[in-house]
Each structure stands twice: as structure tokens, then as C-alpha cells.
Tab-separated table of C-alpha atoms and ligand atoms in Angstrom:
chain	number	residue	atom	x	y	z
A	107	MET	CA	50.691	33.458	105.861
A	108	ALA	CA	51.181	30.905	108.562
A	109	LYS	CA	54.292	28.880	108.095
A	110	ALA	CA	54.803	25.266	108.995
A	111	HIS	CA	56.842	24.857	112.125
A	112	SER	CA	57.288	22.281	114.790
A	113	HIS	CA	54.833	23.330	117.438
A	114	GLY	CA	56.054	23.460	121.027
A	115	GLN	CA	54.572	21.108	123.623
A	116	TRP	CA	54.753	20.796	127.381
A	117	THR	CA	56.746	17.700	128.238
A	118	SER	CA	54.648	16.712	131.261
A	119	ARG	CA	51.444	17.591	133.070
A	120	MET	CA	53.501	18.709	136.042
A	121	GLY	CA	55.526	21.047	133.829
A	122	PHE	CA	52.330	22.553	132.481
A	123	VAL	CA	50.847	22.926	135.971
A	124	LEU	CA	53.964	24.716	137.209
A	125	ALA	CA	54.089	27.022	134.190
A	126	ALA	CA	50.406	27.915	134.524
A	127	THR	CA	50.776	28.411	138.276
A	128	GLY	CA	53.876	30.494	137.615
A	129	SER	CA	51.827	32.724	135.375
A	130	ALA	CA	49.041	32.984	137.924
A	131	VAL	CA	51.285	33.663	140.906
A	132	GLY	CA	52.669	37.151	140.474
A	133	LEU	CA	52.684	40.607	141.948
A	134	GLY	CA	48.937	40.244	142.456
A	135	ASN	CA	49.444	37.400	144.932
A	136	ILE	CA	52.411	38.673	146.870
A	137	TRP	CA	51.577	42.307	147.039
A	138	LYS	CA	47.952	43.013	146.266
A	139	PHE	CA	45.903	40.119	147.640
A	140	PRO	CA	47.228	40.306	151.222
A	141	TYR	CA	46.346	43.941	151.679
A	142	MET	CA	43.026	43.521	149.888
A	143	ILE	CA	42.062	40.845	152.420
A	144	GLY	CA	43.122	42.994	155.323
A	145	GLN	CA	41.252	46.051	154.115
A	146	SER	CA	38.119	44.349	152.902
A	147	GLY	CA	36.863	42.235	155.732
A	148	GLY	CA	39.290	39.331	156.314
A	149	ALA	CA	37.630	35.923	156.013
A	150	ALA	CA	34.444	37.542	154.724
A	151	PHE	CA	36.381	38.823	151.733
A	152	VAL	CA	38.183	35.497	151.263
A	153	LEU	CA	34.842	33.698	151.020
A	154	VAL	CA	33.538	36.101	148.387
A	155	TYR	CA	36.809	35.796	146.510
A	156	LEU	CA	36.662	31.981	146.585
A	157	ALA	CA	33.129	32.082	145.188
A	158	CYS	CA	34.343	34.351	142.353
A	159	ILE	CA	37.238	32.016	141.643
A	160	ALA	CA	34.988	28.955	141.538
A	161	LEU	CA	32.102	30.438	139.541
A	162	ILE	CA	33.958	32.745	137.166
A	163	GLY	CA	37.731	32.314	137.298
A	164	LEU	CA	37.887	28.549	137.003
A	165	PRO	CA	35.345	28.208	134.160
A	166	ILE	CA	37.095	30.897	132.108
A	167	LEU	CA	40.472	29.277	132.772
A	168	VAL	CA	39.119	25.960	131.509
A	169	ALA	CA	37.449	27.683	128.533
A	170	GLU	CA	40.709	29.371	127.482
A	171	TRP	CA	42.686	26.132	127.728
A	172	MET	CA	40.007	24.218	125.872
A	173	ILE	CA	39.896	26.712	123.004
A	174	GLY	CA	43.699	26.844	122.850
A	175	ARG	CA	44.055	23.074	122.782
A	176	ARG	CA	41.505	22.795	119.977
A	177	GLY	CA	43.226	25.482	117.925
A	178	GLN	CA	46.869	24.563	118.564
A	179	LYS	CA	47.955	27.989	117.289
A	180	ASN	CA	48.420	31.564	118.469
A	181	PRO	CA	45.259	33.043	120.055
A	182	ILE	CA	44.187	34.968	116.925
A	183	SER	CA	44.450	32.035	114.511
A	184	THR	CA	43.066	29.708	117.156
A	185	MET	CA	39.918	31.779	117.652
A	186	ALA	CA	39.398	32.136	113.896
A	187	GLU	CA	39.901	28.461	113.117
A	188	VAL	CA	38.023	26.969	116.030
A	189	ALA	CA	35.126	29.336	115.287
A	190	ALA	CA	35.095	28.360	111.605
A	191	LYS	CA	35.187	24.684	112.514
A	192	HIS	CA	32.095	25.145	114.674
A	193	GLY	CA	30.183	27.116	112.084
A	194	SER	CA	30.747	30.515	113.666
A	195	SER	CA	32.268	33.627	112.140
A	196	ARG	CA	36.030	33.889	111.792
A	197	SER	CA	35.737	37.364	113.268
A	198	TRP	CA	35.893	35.698	116.673
A	199	ALA	CA	39.600	36.223	115.969
A	200	VAL	CA	39.106	39.644	117.528
A	201	VAL	CA	38.977	37.945	120.941
A	202	GLY	CA	42.436	36.522	120.286
A	203	PHE	CA	43.614	39.907	119.116
A	204	THR	CA	42.483	41.809	122.217
A	205	GLY	CA	44.095	39.096	124.325
A	206	VAL	CA	47.496	39.305	122.654
A	207	LEU	CA	47.337	43.085	122.641
A	208	GLY	CA	46.515	43.051	126.364
A	209	ALA	CA	49.467	40.775	127.113
A	210	PHE	CA	51.825	43.029	125.154
A	211	LEU	CA	50.626	46.208	126.863
A	212	ILE	CA	50.664	44.690	130.345
A	213	LEU	CA	54.165	43.293	129.968
A	214	SER	CA	55.514	46.740	129.118
A	215	PHE	CA	54.699	48.101	132.585
A	216	TYR	CA	54.862	44.773	134.449
A	217	SER	CA	58.531	44.641	133.477
A	218	VAL	CA	59.092	48.074	135.012
A	219	ILE	CA	57.813	46.759	138.351
A	220	GLY	CA	59.802	43.543	137.904
A	221	GLY	CA	62.805	45.869	137.644
A	222	TRP	CA	61.889	47.425	140.997
A	223	ALA	CA	61.911	43.952	142.543
A	224	LEU	CA	65.373	43.254	141.101
A	225	SER	CA	66.729	46.572	142.274
A	226	TYR	CA	65.314	46.132	145.775
A	227	MET	CA	66.778	42.653	145.950
A	228	GLY	CA	70.201	44.188	145.384
A	229	ASP	CA	69.540	46.850	148.004
A	230	ALA	CA	68.354	44.300	150.542
A	231	ALA	CA	71.345	42.037	149.931
A	232	THR	CA	73.836	44.859	150.389
A	233	GLY	CA	72.209	46.099	153.582
A	234	ALA	CA	71.122	49.391	152.054
A	235	PHE	CA	68.081	49.655	154.338
A	236	ALA	CA	70.087	49.325	157.549
A	237	GLY	CA	68.957	51.760	160.207
A	238	MET	CA	66.606	53.680	157.907
A	239	ASP	CA	63.494	55.228	159.432
A	240	LYS	CA	60.103	55.551	157.730
A	241	ASP	CA	60.890	58.882	156.137
A	242	ALA	CA	64.151	57.500	154.802
A	243	THR	CA	62.638	54.415	153.130
A	244	GLY	CA	59.867	56.578	151.703
A	245	ALA	CA	62.367	59.090	150.387
A	246	ALA	CA	64.551	56.317	148.944
A	247	PHE	CA	61.591	54.928	146.992
A	248	THR	CA	60.611	58.382	145.715
A	249	ALA	CA	64.193	59.059	144.666
A	250	PHE	CA	64.365	55.691	142.896
A	251	LEU	CA	61.201	56.441	140.928
A	252	GLY	CA	62.523	59.882	140.072
A	253	ASN	CA	65.675	58.443	138.548
A	254	ALA	CA	64.829	57.501	134.962
A	255	GLY	CA	68.299	56.014	134.441
A	256	SER	CA	67.935	53.433	137.232
A	257	LEU	CA	64.417	52.531	136.241
A	258	LEU	CA	65.572	52.026	132.668
A	259	THR	CA	68.517	49.893	133.732
A	260	TRP	CA	66.417	47.564	135.874
A	261	HIS	CA	63.563	47.404	133.376
A	262	SER	CA	66.117	46.412	130.735
A	263	VAL	CA	67.682	43.720	132.909
A	264	PHE	CA	64.268	42.287	133.747
A	265	MET	CA	63.216	42.310	130.095
A	266	LEU	CA	66.478	40.614	129.073
A	267	LEU	CA	65.843	37.821	131.565
A	268	THR	CA	62.302	37.427	130.237
A	269	VAL	CA	63.453	37.326	126.620
A	270	GLY	CA	66.233	34.898	127.533
A	271	VAL	CA	63.772	32.397	128.972
A	272	VAL	CA	61.120	32.717	126.273
A	273	ALA	CA	63.668	32.456	123.444
A	274	MET	CA	64.514	28.951	124.651
A	275	GLY	CA	61.067	27.743	123.768
A	276	VAL	CA	58.074	26.219	125.459
A	277	ALA	CA	59.690	23.154	127.003
A	278	GLY	CA	63.296	24.361	127.183
A	279	GLY	CA	62.445	27.870	128.361
A	280	LEU	CA	59.033	28.404	129.966
A	281	GLU	CA	58.590	24.940	131.392
A	282	ARG	CA	62.173	24.549	132.581
A	283	ALA	CA	62.262	27.996	134.197
A	284	SER	CA	58.973	27.321	135.982
A	285	LYS	CA	60.215	23.964	137.239
A	286	LEU	CA	63.174	25.746	138.809
A	287	MET	CA	61.576	28.947	140.044
A	288	MET	CA	58.227	27.717	141.369
A	289	PRO	CA	59.616	25.194	143.872
A	290	ALA	CA	62.189	27.791	144.903
A	291	LEU	CA	59.398	30.302	145.373
A	292	GLY	CA	57.568	27.808	147.584
A	293	VAL	CA	60.645	27.257	149.755
A	294	LEU	CA	61.358	30.987	150.111
A	295	LEU	CA	57.771	31.596	151.094
A	296	LEU	CA	57.868	28.813	153.685
A	297	VAL	CA	61.012	30.311	155.198
A	298	LEU	CA	59.320	33.698	155.512
A	299	VAL	CA	56.117	32.241	156.989
A	300	GLY	CA	58.310	30.231	159.387
A	301	TYR	CA	60.069	33.421	160.401
A	302	GLY	CA	56.710	35.139	160.821
A	303	MET	CA	55.694	32.470	163.337
A	304	THR	CA	58.700	33.311	165.495
A	305	THR	CA	57.795	36.986	165.684
A	306	GLY	CA	55.230	38.260	168.130
A	307	GLY	CA	53.074	39.422	165.233
A	308	PHE	CA	51.809	36.130	163.834
A	309	GLY	CA	48.599	35.948	165.843
A	310	GLN	CA	47.739	39.515	164.986
A	311	ALA	CA	48.491	38.866	161.303
A	312	ALA	CA	46.272	35.787	161.273
A	313	ALA	CA	43.484	37.750	162.923
A	314	TYR	CA	43.882	40.581	160.427
A	315	LEU	CA	43.655	38.159	157.523
A	316	PHE	CA	41.003	35.779	158.758
A	317	ASN	CA	38.629	37.317	161.294
A	318	PRO	CA	35.508	37.866	159.241
A	319	ASP	CA	34.208	41.409	159.271
A	320	TRP	CA	30.938	41.200	157.382
A	321	SER	CA	30.267	44.907	157.767
A	322	LYS	CA	33.014	45.680	155.247
A	323	LEU	CA	31.346	43.725	152.470
A	324	ASN	CA	29.614	45.888	149.889
A	325	GLY	CA	29.184	46.031	146.141
A	326	GLY	CA	32.588	47.619	145.641
A	327	VAL	CA	34.313	44.857	147.584
A	328	VAL	CA	32.550	42.148	145.608
A	329	MET	CA	33.621	43.829	142.362
A	330	ALA	CA	37.186	44.063	143.589
A	331	ALA	CA	37.152	40.356	144.474
A	332	LEU	CA	35.832	39.510	141.033
A	333	GLY	CA	38.353	41.694	139.257
A	334	HIS	CA	41.157	40.188	141.252
A	335	ALA	CA	39.994	36.620	140.593
A	336	PHE	CA	40.335	37.469	136.928
A	337	PHE	CA	43.719	39.118	137.147
A	338	THR	CA	45.305	36.582	139.453
A	339	LEU	CA	44.541	33.683	137.120
A	340	SER	CA	46.047	35.605	134.173
A	341	LEU	CA	42.764	35.414	132.286
A	342	GLY	CA	41.740	37.503	129.307
A	343	MET	CA	45.256	37.987	127.961
A	344	GLY	CA	45.570	35.133	125.534
A	345	ILE	CA	48.043	33.578	127.957
A	346	MET	CA	46.037	30.567	128.986
A	347	MET	CA	44.882	30.156	125.385
A	348	ALA	CA	48.498	30.074	124.233
A	349	TYR	CA	49.366	27.667	127.058
A	350	GLY	CA	46.471	25.456	126.017
A	351	SER	CA	47.786	25.351	122.471
A	352	TYR	CA	50.818	23.406	123.711
A	353	LEU	CA	48.704	20.871	125.592
A	354	GLY	CA	48.307	17.222	124.730
A	355	GLU	CA	44.933	15.485	124.533
A	356	ASP	CA	45.511	13.457	127.676
A	357	VAL	CA	45.472	16.318	130.182
A	358	ASP	CA	42.337	16.550	132.336
A	359	LEU	CA	41.484	20.253	132.184
A	360	LEU	CA	39.106	20.476	135.136
A	361	ARG	CA	41.401	18.632	137.487
A	362	THR	CA	44.389	20.693	136.345
A	363	ALA	CA	42.492	23.950	136.727
A	364	ARG	CA	41.542	22.965	140.255
A	365	THR	CA	45.203	22.358	141.110
A	366	VAL	CA	46.334	25.679	139.653
A	367	VAL	CA	43.566	27.623	141.373
A	368	ILE	CA	44.273	26.023	144.749
A	369	MET	CA	48.007	26.664	144.502
A	370	ASP	CA	47.411	30.253	143.450
A	371	THR	CA	45.118	30.895	146.411
A	372	VAL	CA	47.272	29.106	148.959
A	373	ILE	CA	50.331	31.075	147.855
A	374	ALA	CA	48.442	34.361	148.067
A	375	ILE	CA	47.294	33.602	151.614
A	376	ALA	CA	50.761	32.406	152.596
A	377	ALA	CA	52.166	35.684	151.286
A	378	GLY	CA	49.912	37.462	153.768
A	379	LEU	CA	51.195	35.202	156.548
A	380	ALA	CA	54.747	36.094	155.514
A	381	ILE	CA	54.284	39.849	155.239
A	382	PHE	CA	51.920	40.871	158.037
A	383	PRO	CA	53.731	39.268	161.007
A	384	ILE	CA	56.763	41.385	160.093
A	385	VAL	CA	54.564	44.455	159.757
A	386	PHE	CA	52.741	43.947	163.078
A	387	ALA	CA	55.758	42.792	165.084
A	388	ASN	CA	57.404	46.104	164.217
A	389	GLY	CA	54.387	48.243	164.907
A	390	LEU	CA	54.014	49.299	161.260
A	391	ASP	CA	50.919	50.218	159.285
A	392	PRO	CA	49.400	47.201	157.473
A	393	ALA	CA	47.135	49.281	155.256
A	394	ALA	CA	49.911	51.027	153.400
A	395	GLY	CA	48.639	49.820	150.010
A	396	PRO	CA	51.172	50.219	147.236
A	397	GLY	CA	53.864	51.411	149.628
A	398	LEU	CA	53.596	48.229	151.685
A	399	ILE	CA	56.295	46.384	149.791
A	400	PHE	CA	58.669	49.125	148.759
A	401	VAL	CA	58.441	51.410	151.789
A	402	THR	CA	57.055	49.574	154.820
A	403	LEU	CA	58.861	46.247	154.436
A	404	PRO	CA	62.287	47.828	153.736
A	405	LEU	CA	61.812	49.773	156.955
A	406	ALA	CA	61.324	46.494	158.828
A	407	PHE	CA	64.194	44.757	157.043
A	408	GLY	CA	66.503	47.642	157.906
A	409	ASN	CA	65.782	47.358	161.589
A	410	ILE	CA	65.406	43.681	162.542
A	411	THR	CA	68.025	41.041	163.223
A	412	GLY	CA	68.541	38.976	160.104
A	413	GLY	CA	66.971	41.754	158.040
A	414	VAL	CA	69.542	41.451	155.272
A	415	ALA	CA	68.811	37.765	154.742
A	416	LEU	CA	65.051	38.118	155.166
A	417	GLY	CA	64.896	41.125	152.851
A	418	THR	CA	66.932	39.383	150.187
A	419	ILE	CA	64.713	36.318	150.438
A	420	PHE	CA	61.588	38.435	150.167
A	421	PHE	CA	62.661	40.385	147.099
A	422	LEU	CA	64.009	37.246	145.446
A	423	LEU	CA	60.578	35.719	145.988
A	424	LEU	CA	58.983	38.774	144.434
A	425	THR	CA	61.377	38.601	141.486
A	426	PHE	CA	60.589	34.940	140.836
A	427	ALA	CA	56.866	35.640	141.038
A	428	ALA	CA	57.169	38.531	138.597
A	429	LEU	CA	59.465	36.685	136.195
A	430	THR	CA	57.323	33.564	135.865
A	431	SER	CA	54.381	35.864	135.072
A	432	ALA	CA	56.366	38.001	132.653
A	433	ILE	CA	57.438	35.033	130.536
A	434	SER	CA	53.798	34.025	130.258
A	435	LEU	CA	52.917	37.527	129.057
A	436	LEU	CA	55.505	37.440	126.309
A	437	GLU	CA	54.558	33.958	125.112
A	438	PRO	CA	51.310	34.730	123.245
A	439	VAL	CA	52.984	37.614	121.441
A	440	VAL	CA	55.944	35.448	120.454
A	441	GLU	CA	53.692	32.605	119.365
A	442	LEU	CA	51.848	35.033	117.098
A	443	VAL	CA	54.979	36.587	115.598
A	444	GLU	CA	56.631	33.204	115.110
A	445	GLU	CA	53.636	31.768	113.297
A	446	ARG	CA	52.831	34.800	111.180
A	447	THR	CA	56.359	35.739	110.037
A	448	PRO	CA	59.364	33.845	108.675
A	449	LEU	CA	61.216	34.574	111.941
A	450	SER	CA	62.654	31.799	114.078
A	451	ARG	CA	61.653	31.403	117.731
A	452	VAL	CA	64.674	33.400	118.822
A	453	GLY	CA	64.084	36.122	116.239
A	454	ALA	CA	60.396	36.383	117.148
A	455	THR	CA	61.247	36.646	120.840
A	456	VAL	CA	63.848	39.351	120.286
A	457	ILE	CA	61.475	41.438	118.153
A	458	ALA	CA	58.527	41.053	120.525
A	459	GLY	CA	60.781	41.688	123.525
A	460	PHE	CA	62.261	44.783	121.945
A	461	ALA	CA	58.863	46.287	121.163
A	462	THR	CA	57.686	45.624	124.721
A	463	TRP	CA	60.884	47.072	126.167
A	464	ALA	CA	60.465	50.243	124.103
A	465	LEU	CA	56.887	50.759	125.266
A	466	GLY	CA	58.043	50.077	128.824
A	467	ILE	CA	60.370	53.064	128.564
A	468	ALA	CA	57.381	55.319	127.964
A	469	ALA	CA	55.757	53.747	131.032
A	470	LEU	CA	58.747	54.259	133.304
A	471	LEU	CA	59.233	57.850	132.198
A	472	SER	CA	55.816	58.678	133.653
A	473	PHE	CA	57.373	58.458	137.125
A	474	ASN	CA	59.831	61.212	136.306
A	475	VAL	CA	60.624	63.049	133.046
A	476	TRP	CA	57.184	62.559	131.506
A	477	GLY	CA	55.295	62.937	134.769
A	478	ASP	CA	53.214	65.706	133.233
A	479	VAL	CA	52.379	63.896	130.038
A	480	THR	CA	48.790	62.780	130.448
A	481	LEU	CA	45.938	61.542	128.344
A	482	LEU	CA	42.414	61.510	129.776
A	483	GLY	CA	43.989	62.647	133.025
A	484	LEU	CA	46.240	59.590	133.304
A	485	ASN	CA	49.984	59.299	132.843
A	486	ILE	CA	51.261	56.659	130.439
A	487	PHE	CA	51.840	54.025	133.120
A	488	ASP	CA	48.344	54.407	134.566
A	489	LEU	CA	46.835	54.618	131.119
A	490	LEU	CA	48.340	51.262	130.129
A	491	ASP	CA	47.210	49.758	133.424
A	492	GLN	CA	43.637	51.053	133.168
A	493	LEU	CA	43.206	50.329	129.488
A	494	THR	CA	44.167	46.708	129.999
A	495	SER	CA	42.579	45.902	133.344
A	496	LYS	CA	39.315	47.762	132.722
A	497	PHE	CA	38.734	47.071	129.027
A	498	LEU	CA	40.897	44.523	127.265
A	499	LEU	CA	40.966	41.824	129.937
A	500	PRO	CA	37.262	41.677	130.799
A	501	LEU	CA	36.238	41.882	127.146
A	502	THR	CA	38.629	39.117	126.119
A	503	GLY	CA	37.574	36.924	129.028
A	504	LEU	CA	33.937	37.531	128.235
A	505	GLY	CA	34.544	36.654	124.586
A	506	ALA	CA	36.293	33.421	125.545
A	507	ILE	CA	33.572	32.209	127.890
A	508	VAL	CA	30.700	33.213	125.618
A	509	PHE	CA	32.383	31.461	122.709
A	510	ALA	CA	33.069	28.306	124.716
A	511	ALA	CA	29.550	28.171	126.142
A	512	TRP	CA	27.485	29.198	123.125
A	513	CYS	CA	29.511	28.403	119.994
A	514	LEU	CA	31.447	25.223	120.735
A	515	ASP	CA	29.604	21.977	120.146
A	516	GLN	CA	28.501	21.221	123.714
A	517	GLU	CA	28.528	17.447	123.311
A	518	SER	CA	32.234	17.594	122.501
A	519	VAL	CA	32.822	19.872	125.506
A	520	ARG	CA	31.049	17.405	127.707
A	521	ARG	CA	33.229	14.558	126.470
A	522	GLU	CA	36.404	16.626	126.681
A	523	LEU	CA	35.746	17.616	130.288
A	524	LYS	CA	34.473	14.129	131.206
A	525	LEU	CA	31.392	15.632	132.846
A	526	SER	CA	28.704	13.573	134.537
A	527	GLU	CA	25.041	14.356	133.928
A	528	GLY	CA	24.868	16.683	136.943
A	529	GLY	CA	28.301	18.163	136.291
A	530	TYR	CA	27.283	18.990	132.746
A	531	ALA	CA	24.118	20.743	133.859
A	532	LEU	CA	26.100	22.781	136.343
A	533	TRP	CA	28.796	23.568	133.790
A	534	ARG	CA	26.183	24.880	131.377
A	535	ILE	CA	24.498	27.160	133.870
A	536	VAL	CA	27.809	28.509	135.082
A	537	THR	CA	29.387	29.061	131.670
A	538	ARG	CA	26.294	30.279	129.855
A	539	PHE	CA	24.961	32.638	132.496
A	540	ILE	CA	26.755	33.051	135.793
A	541	ALA	CA	30.317	33.635	134.540
A	542	PRO	CA	29.459	35.956	131.618
A	543	ILE	CA	27.066	37.997	133.740
A	544	GLY	CA	29.697	38.242	136.464
A	545	VAL	CA	32.321	39.526	134.033
A	546	LEU	CA	29.854	41.945	132.500
A	547	ALA	CA	29.017	43.259	135.956
A	548	VAL	CA	32.692	43.968	136.674
A	549	PHE	CA	33.122	45.579	133.302
A	550	VAL	CA	30.147	47.879	133.665
A	551	GLY	CA	30.956	48.561	137.311
A	552	ASN	CA	34.462	49.649	136.357
A	553	LEU	CA	33.298	52.215	133.870
B	263	LIG	N1	48.452	36.626	137.539
B	263	LIG	C1	49.472	37.548	137.914
B	263	LIG	C2	49.329	38.022	139.311
B	263	LIG	O1	48.449	37.626	140.043
B	263	LIG	C3	49.436	38.779	137.167
B	263	LIG	C4	49.570	38.651	135.773
B	263	LIG	C5	48.946	39.543	135.065
B	263	LIG	C6	50.310	37.678	135.215
B	263	LIG	C7	49.057	39.488	133.766
B	263	LIG	C8	50.412	37.597	133.912
B	263	LIG	C9	49.758	38.499	133.213
B	263	LIG	O2	50.096	38.827	139.727
């Protein structure tokens, strides 16, 4: 049974904006988006991505906040109660369930990668990359992944930090941590972009990111842009629903969503302008995909003047990005446990954190001891990744937008979003047809 408890609240709109942006800005922005742009047609890809953000990402973000704010509870109870209030079946709760489950599963392996960022920050700060060549940084990364003990240590440290923040509550933990880390992240990023401008590689980096190459656009690229728009805004995980449940009535959802989306995109592009000048100025390969951050960049940091400082700054930036996302992943799970059990906030956080940590161990072992353990041809890490990104997230996001567009009383939505006549017409077309069809297309395309 739900117990009565004093429900957390954001203390200011700015605090909420920073926490939501902190959730949105993560590994996806710093590591994935830059190389996706480079590989998929530069400005041509950016334009497609922006269209996906505007037509699908933003409406679903607003829908999740709106549902959360109406329910004021964990995503499962929220979906059930808001549905009942609008004359729909309480089984809409399943959308909340798949969201919370997705957040839990993602955090287990996200924390493993957060641990890599922490470990590499230490290496960068102590000059461990000094003088290494490409083979050496590649071998160092392979050796790191092969060492279950180190992965476990860093995963544990990262998880402890996450639990520490979330245990302190919505305002005292999530909001306060975001108010500290997000501005710091912005400053670190500016320093790196500033450095990039002083290298000879800035022009080449800008060209790589922005020169439109329309020939690279195809169905696969459009799908990738759509999928990324979804992931980067932390949609379909119950996160934004949980965040909405701590929101006061006075916050303008559309305006706030616009701010979060713009900051998320600007930071992703800035990350490209931080990373690629270093890559090009040192004659390295920009298309290195996953190895870009943990193999290619260490190579550069080990061989340029100021590499120790720049490397430390970069991996600190990555750590902040990962940590502000990780706390948002734990929050819906904690909100659920806190409301459904007699546990206190701290107790709920410790239990949820412990369960996530334990599952994370299975994920990290797939890089070494359990490398051969596979299901459906995937190791545990990849299985968790695929299960969430291909199934749970799109289905949850689809559920949220369909519910908001078809089940909520539309007159109340119109008032809540302060829509004009034209804005309302547009909102209806986008939320009833364009966004759900877009998500469905990604879902089916992924299968
Ligand atoms: N939005 C984050 C990013 O772009 C990723 C993320 C995924 C955050 C899941 C929270 C939850 O990296």
C-alpha cells in the first residue's frame, strides 16, 4: 500500500531545468552524438536530428512531464491514477512499469561506463598516457576491460556516488548536485572548445561536423537520428515522469522543454567542437566510434603539451555528464520503492542502489570472466543495452504519448500548455499522429 509521505519538490524552475538537462546531457552527448554527426552527413544529419527532436522528442518530453505532474507519484501509480481519473483503464500502469524497469536496467550498465570515466580521469591526472602510441592506448583499454577487479572497483565507486546524491532527496540531492555539476560541465566544455580553437584542427573539425553531405542521408540515418533524439532526452524511462511528479503548477512546460532541448543540443555540438579539433590536429582517425574516447583521445592527451590538464578536464566532464544522468536513472526506482514500502528515502535508495549495483556486476563481467556467457547471441552487457534501447524505451515512450494525446482530456491539456488556437491544432496533429508514428517506425525498424 502507498504510504503517506512528504513528497519532494524542486525548489525553483532553474533547479528543475538544470536537473532535467543534467539527465539529458550524458554519454550520448559527449561521446555518441559527435561521431554520429561526422559519420552521417554533417549538417544534413543535424537538420534531420533537429526535426526529430522538435516533432517527436519535445512532445514526448512534455507529455511525460504533464502526466507526472498530474499524478504526483511514482510512474506506475501515476499512470494508473491519471488513467482512472480520465476514465481509462488502470492497466496503463504498465507504461510506468516498463519505464521504471528500463531505468533500473540501464543504470546497471551505465554505471559500469561511468566507472570507466572515473578511472580514466585518474589515469589522465597522473599522466598515465604520457608518450603512449596508438597500440599502447588500445592495449591499455583492452587490459582495463579484461580486469574484472578494476571494473568492479570503479563501478562500485560510481554507484556509491550516485546513491549518495539520490539519498539526499529531490531538492537536497538531485537538484543541488545538478546546480553544482551542470555549470561546472559548461565551464569545462568551454575550456576544451577554447583549446580546440588554438589548435590547427578547428576548421577541419567544424567542416567535419557541419558541411552538409546529403548523399549520406538514408533511411538508416533517419532512424538513427530518431533513436538518438529519444535517448538523449532520457525519454521512455519513467525519468521525466518522475521529474514531473515533483513539479509545481506554475512551471510552463513547453517553454521549459524548449530550454532543455536547446541546451542538450548545444552541449552535444560543443562536445564535437571540443573533441574533433584535438583529433584532427594530431592526425588521428575521427571515425573511431566507441574507441574514440577511451583509445583515440588518450593517445592525443599523452602526446600534446598540457595533455595532463586537458585529459583530466575532459574525463571530469565525462564523469559529470554520466553522474547527472545516473542520478536521474535511479530516481524513478527510488520513488517507487519509497512510496510502495515502509522504507525511508535513504533506505529506499540503498536498496535500489544495491540491486542495480549487483546487476551491474553481471554486466561488467561480460567484458572478461563471463565473456562467453551469451543469450540470443549477446553477452549480458549487450543484452541489457539492446533490451532497453530497442524494446522498453520506445514502447514506454509510445505509451506515454498515446496516453497523453488520446486519453487525457484535451481541453485541460490545452489550458495546461497555454496553447493558442493554431498551437493547439499543431499540438494535436503532432501528438496524435506524427510522434507516435515516428516512434513506431523506429521500433519496427530496429527489429
Ligand atoms: N540522456 C543521456 C545521454 O544522452 C542518456 C541517458 C540515458 C540518461 C538513460 C539517462 C538515462 O547520454
